[in-house]
Coordinates of C-alpha atoms and ligand atoms in Angstrom, one line a residue:
M1 CA -67.4 13.4 -2.3
S2 CA -65.0 14.4 0.7
S3 CA -63.2 17.8 0.8
A4 CA -61.6 20.0 3.5
L5 CA -64.6 21.7 3.8
T6 CA -66.9 18.7 4.5
D7 CA -64.3 16.9 6.6
L8 CA -65.3 20.2 9.0
F9 CA -68.6 18.8 10.0
P10 CA -70.0 14.9 9.8
H11 CA -73.4 15.7 8.2
P12 CA -73.2 17.5 4.8
I13 CA -75.7 20.0 6.1
V14 CA -74.8 23.8 6.3
Q15 CA -77.1 26.3 7.9
A16 CA -77.4 29.3 5.9
P17 CA -75.9 32.9 6.8
M18 CA -79.2 34.9 7.5
A19 CA -78.5 38.3 8.2
G20 CA -81.4 40.5 9.5
G21 CA -80.9 38.9 12.7
V22 CA -81.7 35.3 12.1
S23 CA -78.7 33.2 12.0
V24 CA -77.8 34.4 15.6
P25 CA -75.1 32.5 17.8
Q26 CA -77.5 30.0 19.6
L27 CA -78.5 29.1 16.0
A28 CA -75.3 28.2 14.8
A29 CA -74.0 26.6 18.0
A30 CA -76.9 24.1 17.8
V31 CA -76.5 23.3 14.3
S32 CA -72.5 23.0 14.9
E33 CA -73.2 21.1 18.0
A34 CA -75.2 18.5 16.1
G35 CA -72.8 17.7 13.3
G36 CA -73.8 20.1 10.6
L37 CA -72.1 23.7 9.7
G38 CA -73.6 26.4 11.7
F39 CA -73.0 30.1 10.0
L40 CA -73.1 33.5 11.6
A41 CA -74.4 36.3 9.2
A42 CA -72.3 39.6 9.4
G43 CA -74.2 41.5 6.9
Y44 CA -75.5 44.8 8.2
K45 CA -73.4 44.5 11.7
T46 CA -70.8 46.6 12.3
A47 CA -67.6 44.8 12.7
D48 CA -67.5 45.1 16.5
G49 CA -71.2 43.5 16.2
M50 CA -69.8 40.8 14.3
Y51 CA -67.1 40.0 17.0
Q52 CA -69.2 40.0 19.8
E53 CA -71.2 37.3 18.1
I54 CA -68.1 35.2 17.2
K55 CA -67.0 35.3 20.8
Q56 CA -70.7 34.6 21.8
L57 CA -70.9 31.7 19.5
R58 CA -67.0 30.2 20.5
G59 CA -68.4 30.4 24.2
L60 CA -71.5 28.4 23.2
T61 CA -69.4 25.8 21.0
G62 CA -65.9 24.5 20.0
R63 CA -67.2 22.9 16.9
P64 CA -66.3 24.5 13.6
F65 CA -68.6 27.2 12.0
G66 CA -68.6 30.0 9.4
V67 CA -68.8 33.7 9.3
N68 CA -70.5 35.1 6.1
L69 CA -69.4 38.8 4.4
F70 CA -71.6 41.1 1.9
M71 CA -69.2 42.3 -1.1
P72 CA -69.1 46.0 -1.2
H73 CA -71.3 47.7 -3.5
P74 CA -68.9 50.6 -4.7
E75 CA -71.4 51.8 -7.7
Y76 CA -74.2 54.3 -6.9
A77 CA -77.6 54.0 -8.0
E78 CA -79.3 56.7 -10.2
P79 CA -80.2 59.0 -7.5
A80 CA -83.5 60.2 -9.0
A81 CA -85.0 56.8 -9.3
V82 CA -84.4 56.4 -5.3
G83 CA -85.9 59.7 -5.0
V84 CA -89.1 58.7 -6.9
Y85 CA -89.4 55.5 -5.1
A86 CA -88.8 57.5 -1.4
H87 CA -92.0 59.6 -2.8
Q88 CA -93.8 56.3 -3.6
L89 CA -93.0 55.1 -0.3
A90 CA -94.4 58.3 1.4
G91 CA -97.8 56.9 2.2
E92 CA -95.9 53.6 4.2
A93 CA -94.0 56.1 6.4
A94 CA -97.4 57.9 7.0
W95 CA -99.3 54.9 8.0
Y96 CA -96.4 53.0 10.1
E97 CA -95.9 57.0 11.8
T98 CA -92.0 56.7 10.9
E99 CA -89.4 58.4 8.7
L100 CA -88.1 56.8 5.7
G101 CA -84.4 55.8 6.0
D102 CA -81.6 57.6 4.7
P103 CA -80.3 56.2 1.6
D104 CA -76.8 57.1 2.0
S105 CA -76.0 55.2 4.7
G106 CA -73.4 53.2 3.3
R107 CA -72.6 51.2 0.5
D108 CA -69.9 48.8 1.8
D109 CA -71.3 47.4 4.7
G110 CA -68.0 47.7 6.9
Y111 CA -66.2 44.9 4.7
D112 CA -62.7 46.2 5.2
A113 CA -63.0 46.6 9.0
K114 CA -64.9 43.0 8.9
L115 CA -61.8 41.5 7.0
A116 CA -59.4 42.9 9.4
V117 CA -61.3 40.9 12.6
L118 CA -61.4 37.9 10.4
L119 CA -57.7 38.1 9.9
D120 CA -56.6 38.9 13.5
N121 CA -59.3 36.3 14.9
P122 CA -59.1 33.8 12.4
V123 CA -62.5 31.2 12.1
P124 CA -62.9 27.6 10.3
V125 CA -65.1 29.1 7.3
V126 CA -65.7 32.4 5.7
S127 CA -68.2 33.2 2.8
F128 CA -69.0 36.0 0.6
H129 CA -72.2 37.3 -0.9
F130 CA -72.7 39.4 -3.8
G131 CA -69.5 39.0 -5.8
V132 CA -65.8 37.5 -5.5
P133 CA -63.1 39.0 -3.0
G134 CA -59.5 39.6 -4.6
R135 CA -57.4 37.0 -4.7
D136 CA -55.1 39.0 -1.9
V137 CA -58.2 38.7 0.7
L138 CA -58.6 34.8 -0.3
D139 CA -55.1 34.1 0.3
A140 CA -54.6 35.7 3.4
L141 CA -57.6 34.2 4.7
R142 CA -56.1 30.6 3.3
R143 CA -52.4 31.7 5.2
A144 CA -55.2 32.6 8.6
G145 CA -56.2 29.0 8.4
T146 CA -59.8 29.9 6.7
L147 CA -61.7 27.8 4.4
T148 CA -63.2 30.5 1.8
L149 CA -66.9 29.9 0.1
V150 CA -68.2 32.5 -2.7
T151 CA -72.0 32.2 -3.7
A152 CA -72.4 31.9 -7.7
T153 CA -75.7 31.7 -9.5
T154 CA -74.3 30.9 -13.0
A155 CA -71.6 28.7 -14.2
D156 CA -69.5 31.9 -15.6
E157 CA -69.9 33.2 -11.7
A158 CA -68.5 29.9 -10.6
R159 CA -65.7 30.1 -13.1
A160 CA -65.1 33.7 -11.7
V161 CA -64.6 32.1 -7.8
E162 CA -62.6 29.5 -9.1
Q163 CA -60.2 31.6 -10.7
A164 CA -60.1 33.8 -7.8
G165 CA -58.9 31.2 -5.6
A166 CA -61.7 30.4 -3.1
D167 CA -61.5 26.8 -1.5
A168 CA -65.6 26.1 -2.9
V169 CA -68.5 27.4 -4.7
I170 CA -72.1 28.2 -3.1
V171 CA -74.1 27.2 -5.9
Q172 CA -77.5 29.0 -5.3
G173 CA -80.2 28.2 -7.3
V174 CA -83.2 30.7 -8.2
E175 CA -85.5 28.8 -5.8
A176 CA -83.4 30.3 -2.7
G177 CA -84.9 32.5 -0.1
G178 CA -83.6 35.8 0.4
H179 CA -80.7 37.8 -1.9
Q180 CA -79.7 36.1 -4.9
G181 CA -75.9 36.3 -4.7
T182 CA -75.4 37.4 -8.4
H183 CA -72.1 39.1 -8.7
R184 CA -73.4 42.0 -10.7
D185 CA -76.7 43.0 -10.1
I186 CA -77.9 43.9 -13.8
A187 CA -82.0 44.9 -13.7
E188 CA -82.0 43.5 -17.5
N189 CA -81.5 40.0 -15.8
D190 CA -84.7 40.2 -14.0
G191 CA -86.7 36.6 -14.1
S192 CA -83.6 35.1 -15.6
G193 CA -82.6 33.0 -12.6
I194 CA -81.7 29.4 -12.9
G195 CA -83.3 26.2 -10.7
L196 CA -80.9 24.4 -8.6
L197 CA -80.6 21.2 -10.3
S198 CA -80.1 22.9 -13.7
L199 CA -77.8 25.4 -12.2
L200 CA -75.5 22.5 -10.3
A201 CA -75.0 20.6 -13.5
Q202 CA -73.9 23.4 -15.1
V203 CA -71.3 24.6 -12.5
R204 CA -70.4 21.0 -12.1
E205 CA -69.1 20.6 -15.6
A206 CA -67.4 24.5 -15.3
V207 CA -65.3 23.8 -12.4
R208 CA -63.3 21.6 -10.1
L209 CA -64.2 23.0 -6.7
P210 CA -66.2 21.5 -3.9
L211 CA -70.0 22.8 -4.5
V212 CA -72.6 23.6 -1.7
A213 CA -75.7 23.6 -3.0
A214 CA -78.6 26.0 -1.9
G215 CA -82.2 26.7 -2.9
G216 CA -85.6 25.3 -1.7
I217 CA -84.3 22.5 0.1
M218 CA -86.0 21.1 2.7
R219 CA -86.0 17.7 3.4
G220 CA -83.1 14.9 3.3
S221 CA -84.3 13.6 0.1
Q222 CA -83.2 16.9 -1.6
I223 CA -80.0 16.6 -0.1
A224 CA -79.5 13.3 -1.5
A225 CA -80.1 14.6 -4.6
V226 CA -77.8 17.5 -4.6
L227 CA -75.7 15.3 -3.2
A228 CA -75.7 12.7 -6.4
A229 CA -75.7 15.7 -8.9
G230 CA -72.2 16.3 -7.6
A231 CA -72.3 18.8 -4.6
S232 CA -70.4 17.9 -1.6
A233 CA -72.9 19.8 0.9
A234 CA -76.4 21.3 1.0
Q235 CA -76.9 24.8 2.6
L236 CA -80.4 25.5 4.1
G237 CA -82.0 28.9 5.0
T238 CA -85.8 28.8 5.1
A239 CA -85.6 25.1 6.9
F240 CA -83.7 26.7 9.8
V241 CA -85.6 30.4 10.1
A242 CA -88.3 28.2 11.4
T243 CA -86.3 26.5 14.1
H244 CA -86.5 27.4 17.8
E245 CA -83.0 29.1 17.9
S246 CA -83.5 31.1 15.2
G247 CA -83.8 34.9 15.6
A248 CA -86.6 35.2 12.9
H249 CA -89.7 37.1 14.2
A250 CA -92.5 35.1 15.6
V251 CA -94.5 36.6 12.7
H252 CA -92.1 35.7 9.8
K253 CA -91.8 32.3 11.5
Q254 CA -95.9 31.5 11.4
A255 CA -95.7 33.1 7.7
L256 CA -93.9 30.1 6.2
T257 CA -96.9 28.0 7.0
N258 CA -99.8 29.9 7.1
P259 CA -102.1 29.3 4.0
L260 CA -102.7 32.9 3.6
F261 CA -99.1 32.9 1.8
T262 CA -99.3 31.2 -1.0
R263 CA -96.3 32.0 -2.7
T264 CA -92.8 33.7 -3.2
A265 CA -91.5 36.1 -5.5
L266 CA -88.2 37.8 -6.3
T267 CA -88.6 41.5 -5.2
R268 CA -86.4 44.5 -4.9
A269 CA -89.3 45.9 -2.7
F270 CA -87.2 46.4 0.1
S271 CA -83.7 46.2 -0.5
G272 CA -83.3 47.3 -4.3
R273 CA -81.4 44.0 -5.2
P274 CA -83.6 40.8 -6.1
A275 CA -84.6 38.7 -3.1
R276 CA -87.2 35.8 -2.5
G277 CA -89.7 36.3 -0.1
L278 CA -93.3 35.7 0.4
V279 CA -95.8 38.2 -1.4
N280 CA -97.4 40.4 1.2
R281 CA -99.4 43.7 0.6
F282 CA -95.6 45.6 0.5
V283 CA -94.4 43.2 -2.3
R284 CA -97.2 43.3 -4.6
E285 CA -97.7 47.2 -4.6
H286 CA -94.0 48.3 -4.4
G287 CA -92.3 45.4 -6.1
P288 CA -93.2 46.4 -9.8
Y289 CA -91.3 49.6 -9.7
A290 CA -89.0 49.3 -7.0
P291 CA -85.6 50.2 -8.7
A292 CA -82.4 48.4 -8.8
A293 CA -80.6 50.4 -6.1
Y294 CA -78.8 48.4 -3.4
P295 CA -78.3 49.2 -0.7
D296 CA -80.1 52.3 -1.3
L297 CA -83.3 51.0 -0.8
H298 CA -82.2 48.9 1.8
H299 CA -81.3 51.9 4.4
L300 CA -84.5 53.5 2.7
T301 CA -87.1 50.9 3.6
A302 CA -85.1 49.9 7.0
P303 CA -87.6 52.0 9.3
L304 CA -90.7 50.9 7.6
R305 CA -89.6 47.6 8.2
K306 CA -88.8 48.1 11.7
A307 CA -92.3 49.7 12.5
A308 CA -93.8 46.9 10.6
A309 CA -92.2 44.2 12.7
R310 CA -92.8 46.0 16.1
A311 CA -96.5 46.3 15.1
G312 CA -96.5 42.6 14.3
D313 CA -97.9 43.3 10.9
A314 CA -96.7 40.4 8.3
Q315 CA -97.9 42.6 5.4
G316 CA -95.3 45.2 5.7
M317 CA -92.0 42.8 6.8
A318 CA -89.3 41.4 4.4
L319 CA -90.6 37.4 4.8
W320 CA -87.6 36.0 3.1
A321 CA -88.3 32.7 2.2
G322 CA -87.5 29.8 -0.5
Q323 CA -89.9 28.2 -2.6
G324 CA -90.1 25.7 -0.2
H325 CA -91.2 27.3 2.6
R326 CA -94.6 25.4 3.3
M327 CA -92.5 22.3 3.9
A328 CA -90.7 24.1 6.9
R329 CA -90.9 22.6 10.4
E330 CA -90.7 24.2 14.0
L331 CA -88.0 22.1 15.6
P332 CA -85.3 22.9 17.8
A333 CA -82.2 23.3 15.4
G334 CA -80.4 20.6 16.6
Q335 CA -83.4 18.0 16.0
L336 CA -83.6 19.0 12.5
V337 CA -80.4 18.5 11.7
E338 CA -80.9 14.9 13.0
V339 CA -84.0 14.6 11.3
L340 CA -82.2 15.8 8.0
A341 CA -79.4 13.5 8.5
A342 CA -81.8 10.4 8.9
E343 CA -83.9 11.4 5.9
L344 CA -80.6 11.7 3.7
A345 CA -79.5 8.0 5.1
A346 CA -82.8 6.6 4.1
A347 CA -82.9 8.0 0.7
R348 CA -79.3 7.2 -0.1
T349 CA -80.3 3.7 0.8
A350 CA -83.4 3.7 -1.5
L351 CA -81.1 5.5 -4.2
S352 CA -78.5 2.3 -3.9
G353 CA -81.7 0.2 -4.4
G354 CA -81.4 -0.8 -0.5
G355 CA -84.9 0.4 -0.4
T356 CA -86.9 -2.0 -2.7
A357 CA -88.5 -4.9 -1.8
Ligands
FMN401 C1 -84.1 35.0 5.6 C2 -83.0 34.9 5.0 C3 -81.5 35.6 4.8 C4 -80.6 35.6 4.4 N1 -79.4 36.1 4.3 C5 -78.2 35.6 3.9 C6 -77.3 36.2 4.0 O1 -76.7 37.2 5.1 N2 -75.6 36.2 3.5 C7 -75.8 35.0 2.4 O2 -75.1 34.5 2.2 N3 -77.1 34.3 2.2 C8 -78.4 34.5 2.9 N4 -79.7 34.0 2.4 C9 -79.6 33.3 1.4 C10 -79.0 31.6 2.0 O3 -77.6 31.7 1.9 C11 -79.5 30.5 0.7 O4 -78.9 31.0 -0.3 C12 -80.8 30.1 0.8 O5 -81.4 30.6 2.4 C13 -81.1 29.2 0.5 O6 -82.6 28.9 -0.1 P1 -83.6 28.3 1.2 O7 -84.0 29.5 1.8 O8 -84.7 27.6 0.2 O9 -83.0 27.2 1.9 C14 -80.7 34.4 3.4 C15 -81.7 33.3 3.0 C16 -82.9 33.6 4.2 C17 -84.2 33.0 4.0

């Protein structure tokens, strides 16, 4: 299926935006140069930090790319619950010889300032995580020549995306690495995520917009499957964490295929919102009681995560990964796009009967 979005790049392969220093300009440039769509992640950055990365990326490639924004979280979490969690993390702070962070370090991720930069200096594509921007925002970006994508994790969320006037929906299955882009984080919903193929079919029947499928995709054959199920492109995160250009910590890259890590889980332990990562000591110990308090817990645990990373301690880091992590390939990102495209072509031939003897 062709759409204004997929007309921008030859291979239906989107490199997921990955906040926390993973999707650096070098990664996005390599993907876009190879014919996929590279993405920068503005989450947790200042508006100026985002702008500097955009300028750097523009210096590396003239091809289209995207920038991802986190929606603000205006609702305050229960301060008492955050206080109790801080108490429960006291031993971690002592172990890593650091203080806990201030949970009140901001709830909006500099959203308005980042939008202002993106309206003054338009980029080809902007995507949104954790909710739906207002129609005014989507219209203003369209007038600036930018295509807009919004993540949905249910058919109802996809309808809200369509009604707001976005150009495409990112359909994120529960297999996905990193944070679920659920529009409203409700603690009672824990454990109710929908698998990508089921979700894709539900969303395909709910909205007419082009769909970008995300969650657990590591091979071209899976891209063929989501295209056959109605998606226009696939968005891959974990597969790109392992690439040479990714800014992920070496410990994170190695952990993806380390047999020591046998499974992933959705956990609130690091940020207060469900995110999928490799199950390590921190997730096992603190996941069971971490409260629904995003971004308070993100700020609270930031020094712990930094200290663990400095020490190269995989047991204290947020090792975000999707369910397909074991299939990660340590390649240059451009080569990964080429390999995925070749696998996709082979799978399509097989699907159309051309591969049978
Ligand atoms: C390390 C990491 C960081 C992520 N950060 C973001 C982000 O900043 N914004 C966003 O929209 N999605 C983010 N995601 C989720 C991806 O957009 C995508 O849904 C997910 O990677 C797809 O599943 P996969 O990792 O199994 O390919 C992140 C994923 C990972 C693995």
